[in-house]
GROMACS .gro file of C-alpha atoms in nm:
model
   82
    1UNK     CA    1   9.663   5.960  11.124
    2UNK     CA    2   9.935   5.919  11.390
    3UNK     CA    3  10.147   5.674  11.184
    4UNK     CA    4  10.145   5.864  10.888
    5UNK     CA    5  10.268   6.181  11.056
    6UNK     CA    6  10.535   5.981  11.288
    7UNK     CA    7  10.666   5.797  10.972
    8UNK     CA    8  10.618   6.071  10.736
    9UNK     CA    9  10.968   5.989  10.528
   10UNK     CA   10  11.052   6.366  10.510
   11UNK     CA   11  10.978   6.551  10.764
   12UNK     CA   12  10.818   6.292  11.065
   13UNK     CA   13  10.642   6.464  11.334
   14UNK     CA   14  10.589   6.395  11.736
   15UNK     CA   15  10.160   6.336  11.707
   16UNK     CA   16  10.074   6.061  11.969
   17UNK     CA   17   9.740   5.873  11.974
   18UNK     CA   18   9.705   6.103  12.306
   19UNK     CA   19   9.729   6.427  12.117
   20UNK     CA   20   9.448   6.296  11.935
   21UNK     CA   21   9.208   6.203  12.236
   22UNK     CA   22   9.251   6.460  12.424
   23UNK     CA   23   9.212   6.711  12.216
   24UNK     CA   24   8.927   6.996  12.262
   25UNK     CA   25   8.769   7.175  12.060
   26UNK     CA   26   8.695   7.516  12.128
   27UNK     CA   27   8.370   7.697  11.984
   28UNK     CA   28   8.494   8.087  11.880
   29UNK     CA   29   8.263   8.359  11.758
   30UNK     CA   30   8.359   8.486  11.429
   31UNK     CA   31   8.561   8.802  11.299
   32UNK     CA   32   8.315   9.066  11.143
   33UNK     CA   33   8.284   9.355  11.017
   34UNK     CA   34   8.049   9.576  10.767
   35UNK     CA   35   8.276   9.725  10.488
   36UNK     CA   36   8.035   9.895  10.221
   37UNK     CA   37   7.781   9.659  10.062
   38UNK     CA   38   7.942   9.374  10.188
   39UNK     CA   39   7.970   9.177  10.528
   40UNK     CA   40   8.324   9.032  10.583
   41UNK     CA   41   8.370   8.731  10.846
   42UNK     CA   42   8.712   8.556  10.940
   43UNK     CA   43   8.855   8.365  11.172
   44UNK     CA   44   8.909   8.532  11.552
   45UNK     CA   45   9.271   8.556  11.685
   46UNK     CA   46   9.445   8.362  11.804
   47UNK     CA   47   9.468   8.309  11.403
   48UNK     CA   48   9.572   8.578  11.203
   49UNK     CA   49   9.385   8.523  10.862
   50UNK     CA   50   9.076   8.700  10.926
   51UNK     CA   51   9.211   8.992  11.079
   52UNK     CA   52   9.461   9.032  10.763
   53UNK     CA   53   9.157   9.020  10.556
   54UNK     CA   54   8.976   9.261  10.729
   55UNK     CA   55   9.248   9.507  10.712
   56UNK     CA   56   9.287   9.404  10.380
   57UNK     CA   57   8.913   9.510  10.260
   58UNK     CA   58   8.966   9.863  10.499
   59UNK     CA   59   9.218   9.955  10.324
   60UNK     CA   60   9.034   9.911   9.992
   61UNK     CA   61   8.761  10.056  10.137
   62UNK     CA   62   8.943  10.363  10.231
   63UNK     CA   63   9.100  10.413   9.896
   64UNK     CA   64   8.792  10.305   9.673
   65UNK     CA   65   8.638  10.667   9.757
   66UNK     CA   66   8.992  10.854   9.660
   67UNK     CA   67   8.986  10.657   9.302
   68UNK     CA   68   8.664  10.687   9.214
   69UNK     CA   69   8.683  10.918   8.916
   70UNK     CA   70   9.041  10.762   8.887
   71UNK     CA   71   9.158  10.519   8.601
   72UNK     CA   72   9.161  10.150   8.691
   73UNK     CA   73   9.486  10.076   8.699
   74UNK     CA   74   9.484  10.312   9.013
   75UNK     CA   75   9.239  10.064   9.145
   76UNK     CA   76   9.454   9.799   9.047
   77UNK     CA   77   9.749   9.924   9.187
   78UNK     CA   78   9.651   9.972   9.529
   79UNK     CA   79   9.431   9.638   9.502
   80UNK     CA   80   9.830   9.476   9.459
   81UNK     CA   81   9.932   9.679   9.709
   82UNK     CA   82   9.680   9.604  10.011
   0.00000   0.00000   0.00000
């Protein structure tokens, strides 16, 4: 792995064998929220992916109640905006 990173032809990195040997796994609790009948879970901070997905789903949940009687195009519009 180290050689592949260090000798990559286009963008070589500075990874060292000691970087891998000193690596320690950090176990974190997932970030979960109940939205409607679903439970959404993602990676917690410091990553942003879990928070981003939950924010998008919450936006859709809030607009879904307002769009129940509306056309599917209105929902699709909100979905794409989220």
